[in-house]
PDB file of C-alpha atoms in Angstrom:
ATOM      1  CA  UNK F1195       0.000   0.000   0.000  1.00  0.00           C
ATOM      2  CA  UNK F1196       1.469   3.506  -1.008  1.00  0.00           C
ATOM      3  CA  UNK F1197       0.039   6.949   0.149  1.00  0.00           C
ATOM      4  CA  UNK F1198      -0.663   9.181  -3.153  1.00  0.00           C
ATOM      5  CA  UNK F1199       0.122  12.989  -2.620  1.00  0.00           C
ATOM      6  CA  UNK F1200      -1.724  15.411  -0.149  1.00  0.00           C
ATOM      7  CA  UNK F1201      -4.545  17.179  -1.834  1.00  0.00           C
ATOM      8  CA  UNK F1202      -5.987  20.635  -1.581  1.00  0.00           C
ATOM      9  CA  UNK F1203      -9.665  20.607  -1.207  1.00  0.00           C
ATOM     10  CA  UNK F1204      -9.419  24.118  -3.029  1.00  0.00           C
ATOM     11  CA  UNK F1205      -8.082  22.738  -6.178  1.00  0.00           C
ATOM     12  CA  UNK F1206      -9.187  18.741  -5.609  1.00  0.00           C
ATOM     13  CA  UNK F1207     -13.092  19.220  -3.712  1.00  0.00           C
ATOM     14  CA  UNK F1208     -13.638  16.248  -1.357  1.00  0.00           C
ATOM     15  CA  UNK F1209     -16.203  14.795  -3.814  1.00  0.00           C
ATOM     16  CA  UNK F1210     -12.962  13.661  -5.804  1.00  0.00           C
ATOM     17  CA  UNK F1211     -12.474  10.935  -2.694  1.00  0.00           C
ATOM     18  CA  UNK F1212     -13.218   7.515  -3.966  1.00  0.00           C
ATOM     19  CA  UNK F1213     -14.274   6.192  -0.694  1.00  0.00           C
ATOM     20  CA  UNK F1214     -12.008   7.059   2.122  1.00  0.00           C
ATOM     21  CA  UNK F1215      -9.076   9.176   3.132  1.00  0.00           C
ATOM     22  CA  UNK F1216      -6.795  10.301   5.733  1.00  0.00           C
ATOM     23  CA  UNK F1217      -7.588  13.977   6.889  1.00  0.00           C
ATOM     24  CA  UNK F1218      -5.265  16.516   7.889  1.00  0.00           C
ATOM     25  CA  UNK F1219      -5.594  19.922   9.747  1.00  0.00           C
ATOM     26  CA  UNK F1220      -5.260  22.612  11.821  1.00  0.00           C
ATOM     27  CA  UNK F1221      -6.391  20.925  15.638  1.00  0.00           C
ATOM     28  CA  UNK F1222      -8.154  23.334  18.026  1.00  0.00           C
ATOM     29  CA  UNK F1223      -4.723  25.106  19.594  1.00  0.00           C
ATOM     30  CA  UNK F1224      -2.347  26.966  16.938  1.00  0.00           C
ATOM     31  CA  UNK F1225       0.406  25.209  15.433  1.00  0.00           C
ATOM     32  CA  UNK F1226      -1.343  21.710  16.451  1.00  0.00           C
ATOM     33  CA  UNK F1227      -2.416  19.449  13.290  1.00  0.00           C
ATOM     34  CA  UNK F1228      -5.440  16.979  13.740  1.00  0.00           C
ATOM     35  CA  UNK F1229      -5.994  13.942  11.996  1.00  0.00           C
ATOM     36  CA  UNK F1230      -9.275  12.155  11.229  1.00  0.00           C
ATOM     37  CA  UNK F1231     -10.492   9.855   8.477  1.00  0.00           C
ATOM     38  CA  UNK F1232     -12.795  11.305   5.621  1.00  0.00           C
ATOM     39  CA  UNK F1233     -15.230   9.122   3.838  1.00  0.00           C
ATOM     40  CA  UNK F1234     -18.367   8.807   1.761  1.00  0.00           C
ATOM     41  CA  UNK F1235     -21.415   8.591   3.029  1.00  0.00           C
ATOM     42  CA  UNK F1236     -24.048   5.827   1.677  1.00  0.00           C
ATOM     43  CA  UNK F1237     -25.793   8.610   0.566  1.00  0.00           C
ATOM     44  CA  UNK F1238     -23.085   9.356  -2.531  1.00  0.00           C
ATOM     45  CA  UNK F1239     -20.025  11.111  -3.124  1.00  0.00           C
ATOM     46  CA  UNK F1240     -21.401  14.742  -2.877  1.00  0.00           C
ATOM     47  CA  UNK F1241     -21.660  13.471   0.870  1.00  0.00           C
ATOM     48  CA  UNK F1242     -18.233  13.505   2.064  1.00  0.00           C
ATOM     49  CA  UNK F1243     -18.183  13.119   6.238  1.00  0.00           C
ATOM     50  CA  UNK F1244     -15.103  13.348   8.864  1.00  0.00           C
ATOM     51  CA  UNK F1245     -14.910  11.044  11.668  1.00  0.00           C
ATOM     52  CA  UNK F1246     -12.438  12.166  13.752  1.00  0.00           C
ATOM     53  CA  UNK F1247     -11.996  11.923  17.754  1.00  0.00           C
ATOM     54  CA  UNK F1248     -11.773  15.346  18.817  1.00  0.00           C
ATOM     55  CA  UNK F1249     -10.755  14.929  22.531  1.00  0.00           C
ATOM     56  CA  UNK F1250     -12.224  13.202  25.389  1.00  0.00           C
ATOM     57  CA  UNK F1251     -15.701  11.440  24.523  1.00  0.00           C
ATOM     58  CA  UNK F1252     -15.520  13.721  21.394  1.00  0.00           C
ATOM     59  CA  UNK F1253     -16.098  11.551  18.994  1.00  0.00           C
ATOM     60  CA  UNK F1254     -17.701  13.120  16.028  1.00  0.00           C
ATOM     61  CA  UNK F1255     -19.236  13.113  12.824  1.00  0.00           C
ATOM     62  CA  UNK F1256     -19.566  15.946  10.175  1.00  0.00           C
ATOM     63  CA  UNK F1257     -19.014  17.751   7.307  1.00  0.00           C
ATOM     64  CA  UNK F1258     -15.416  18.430   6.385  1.00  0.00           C
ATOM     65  CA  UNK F1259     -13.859  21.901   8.169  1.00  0.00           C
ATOM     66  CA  UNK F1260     -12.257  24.187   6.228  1.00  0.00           C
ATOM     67  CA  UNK F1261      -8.593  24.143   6.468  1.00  0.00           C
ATOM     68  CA  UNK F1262      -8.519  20.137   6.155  1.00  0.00           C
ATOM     69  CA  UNK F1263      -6.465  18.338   3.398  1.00  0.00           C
ATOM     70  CA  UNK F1264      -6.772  14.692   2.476  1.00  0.00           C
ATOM     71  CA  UNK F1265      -4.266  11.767   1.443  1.00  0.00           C
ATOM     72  CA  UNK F1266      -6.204   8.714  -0.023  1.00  0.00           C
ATOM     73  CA  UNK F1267      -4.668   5.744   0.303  1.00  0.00           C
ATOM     74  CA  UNK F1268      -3.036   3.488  -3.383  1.00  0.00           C
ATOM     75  CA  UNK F1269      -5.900   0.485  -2.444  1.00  0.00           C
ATOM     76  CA  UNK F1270      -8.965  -1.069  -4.208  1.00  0.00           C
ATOM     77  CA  UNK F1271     -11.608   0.426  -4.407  1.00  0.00           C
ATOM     78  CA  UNK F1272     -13.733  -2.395  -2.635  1.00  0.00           C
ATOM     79  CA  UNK F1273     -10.953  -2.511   0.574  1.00  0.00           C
ATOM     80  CA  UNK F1274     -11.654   1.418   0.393  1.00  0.00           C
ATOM     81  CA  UNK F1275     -15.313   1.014   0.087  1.00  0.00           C
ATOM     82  CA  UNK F1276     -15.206  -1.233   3.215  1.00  0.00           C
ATOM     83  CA  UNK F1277     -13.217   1.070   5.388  1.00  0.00           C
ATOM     84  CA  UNK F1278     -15.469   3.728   4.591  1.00  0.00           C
ATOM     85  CA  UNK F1279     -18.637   1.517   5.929  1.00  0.00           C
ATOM     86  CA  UNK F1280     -16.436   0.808   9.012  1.00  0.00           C
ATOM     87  CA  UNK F1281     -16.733   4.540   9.736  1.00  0.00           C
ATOM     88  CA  UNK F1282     -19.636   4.409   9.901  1.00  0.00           C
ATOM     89  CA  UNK F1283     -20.259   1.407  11.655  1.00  0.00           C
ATOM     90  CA  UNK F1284     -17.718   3.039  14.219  1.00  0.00           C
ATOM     91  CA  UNK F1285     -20.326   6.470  14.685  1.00  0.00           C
ATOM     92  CA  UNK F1286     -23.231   4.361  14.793  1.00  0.00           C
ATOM     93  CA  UNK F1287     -21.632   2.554  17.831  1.00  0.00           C
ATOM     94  CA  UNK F1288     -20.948   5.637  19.610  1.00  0.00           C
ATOM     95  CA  UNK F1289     -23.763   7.991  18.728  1.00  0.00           C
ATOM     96  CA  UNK F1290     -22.654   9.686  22.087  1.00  0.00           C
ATOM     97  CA  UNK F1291     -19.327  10.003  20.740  1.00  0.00           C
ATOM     98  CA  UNK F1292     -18.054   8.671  23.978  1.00  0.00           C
ATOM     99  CA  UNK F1293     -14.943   7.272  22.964  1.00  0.00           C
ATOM    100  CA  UNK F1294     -11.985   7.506  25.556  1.00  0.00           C
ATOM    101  CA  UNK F1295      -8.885   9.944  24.542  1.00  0.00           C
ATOM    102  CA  UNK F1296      -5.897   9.904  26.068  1.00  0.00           C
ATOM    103  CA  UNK F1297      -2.009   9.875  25.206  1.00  0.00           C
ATOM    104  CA  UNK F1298      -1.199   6.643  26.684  1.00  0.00           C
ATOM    105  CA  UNK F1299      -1.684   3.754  23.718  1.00  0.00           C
ATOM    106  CA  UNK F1300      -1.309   0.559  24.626  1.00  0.00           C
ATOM    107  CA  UNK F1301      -1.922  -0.731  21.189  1.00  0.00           C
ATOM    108  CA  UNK F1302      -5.703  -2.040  22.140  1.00  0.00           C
ATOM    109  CA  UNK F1303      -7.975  -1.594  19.254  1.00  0.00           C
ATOM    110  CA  UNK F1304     -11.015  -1.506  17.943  1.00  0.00           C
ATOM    111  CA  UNK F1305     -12.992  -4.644  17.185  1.00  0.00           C
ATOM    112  CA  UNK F1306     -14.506  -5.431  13.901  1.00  0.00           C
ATOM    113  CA  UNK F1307     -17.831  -3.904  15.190  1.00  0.00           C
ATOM    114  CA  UNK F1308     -16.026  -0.513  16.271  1.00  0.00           C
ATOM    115  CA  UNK F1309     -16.118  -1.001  19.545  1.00  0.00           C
ATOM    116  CA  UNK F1310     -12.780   0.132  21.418  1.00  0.00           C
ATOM    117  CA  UNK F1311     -11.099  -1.800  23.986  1.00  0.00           C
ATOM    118  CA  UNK F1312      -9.430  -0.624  26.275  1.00  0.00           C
ATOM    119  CA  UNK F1313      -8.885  -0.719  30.136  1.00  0.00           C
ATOM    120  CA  UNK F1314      -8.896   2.363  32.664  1.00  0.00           C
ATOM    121  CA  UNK F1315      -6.390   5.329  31.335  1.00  0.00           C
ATOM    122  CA  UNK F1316      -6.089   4.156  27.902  1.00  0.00           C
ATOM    123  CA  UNK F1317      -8.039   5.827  24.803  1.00  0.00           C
ATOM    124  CA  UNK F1318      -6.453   7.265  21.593  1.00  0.00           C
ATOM    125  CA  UNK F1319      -5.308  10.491  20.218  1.00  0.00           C
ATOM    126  CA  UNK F1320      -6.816  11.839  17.002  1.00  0.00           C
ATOM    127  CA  UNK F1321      -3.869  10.282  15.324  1.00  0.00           C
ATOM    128  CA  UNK F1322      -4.047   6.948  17.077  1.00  0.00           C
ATOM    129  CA  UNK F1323      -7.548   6.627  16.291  1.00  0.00           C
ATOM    130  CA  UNK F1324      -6.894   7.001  12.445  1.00  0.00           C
ATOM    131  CA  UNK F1325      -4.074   4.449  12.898  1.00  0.00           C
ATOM    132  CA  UNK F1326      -6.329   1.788  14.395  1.00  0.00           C
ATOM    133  CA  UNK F1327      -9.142   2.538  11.695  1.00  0.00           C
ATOM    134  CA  UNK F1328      -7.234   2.307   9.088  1.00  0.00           C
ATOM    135  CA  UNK F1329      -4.935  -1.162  10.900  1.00  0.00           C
ATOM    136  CA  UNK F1330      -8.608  -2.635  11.618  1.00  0.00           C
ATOM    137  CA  UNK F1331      -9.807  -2.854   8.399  1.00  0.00           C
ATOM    138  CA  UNK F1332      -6.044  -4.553   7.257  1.00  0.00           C
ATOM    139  CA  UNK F1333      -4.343  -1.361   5.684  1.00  0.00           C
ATOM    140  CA  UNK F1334      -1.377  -0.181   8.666  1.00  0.00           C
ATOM    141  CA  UNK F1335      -0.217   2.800   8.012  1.00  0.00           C
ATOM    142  CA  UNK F1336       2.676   2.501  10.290  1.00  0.00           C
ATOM    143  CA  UNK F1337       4.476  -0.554  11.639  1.00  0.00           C
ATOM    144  CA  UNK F1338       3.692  -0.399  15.411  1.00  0.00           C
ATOM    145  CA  UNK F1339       7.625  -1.491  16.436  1.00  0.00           C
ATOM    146  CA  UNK F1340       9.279   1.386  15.015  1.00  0.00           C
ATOM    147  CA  UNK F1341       6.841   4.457  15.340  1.00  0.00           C
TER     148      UNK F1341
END
């Protein structure tokens, strides 16, 4: 799996997303980036959504923010298609959006039904959360021994 370029939703819209795609962008404090995962809605391309974890029990759902570029991943369209219904699978299993943040990972994931696992003190980062969404559906983006 290779990572084509970063695009500019000013010059490549987010309808141009086949299925799914990392996001990048400014996080809520200056200089701080935030990562989530864009992907299409059932509903059709013109229906791009961000699922990102935002901090603690943040977990949210929406239209893309301005500011946010996206990296889609070199994969098939059908593992692509997949990951993208894992999204939502993942917000449909947290409609509170009460997913635990914090900066200690422990490498627990998320189960095939989006559920996290994780004991007392553990959660994910906006970053770490993308990692596991992405590792859970089979595409790593990182190999876990030397990040």
């Amino acid at each position: 799996m290779s990572l084509a370029r970063l695009h500019d939703p000013s010059t490549q819209p987010f309808r141009e997303i086949q299925c799914a795609a990392v996001a990048i962008g400014p996080g809520g404090l200056q200089g701080i980036l935030h990562s989530g995962v864009f992907f299409v809605d059932v509903r059709g391309r013109e229906n791009v959504m961000m699922l990102h974890l935002e901090m603690h029990h943040r977990l949210t759902c929406e239209q893309p923010r301005a500011g946010f570029f996206w990296v889609e991943l070199a994969v098939p369209f059908e593992r692509a298609r997949l990951l993208a219904r894992f999204c939502r699978q993942i917000e449909q299993r947290y409609p509170d959006g009460k997913l635990a943040y914090a900066l200690r990972y422990t490498g627990a994931g998320l189960t095939g039904q989006g559920e996290y696992l994780s004991s007392e003190g553990r959660g994910l980062t906006c970053s770490t959360f993308v990692l596991e969404v992405f590792r859970n559906q089979g595409l790593p983006l990182v190999d876990p021994t030397t990040w």
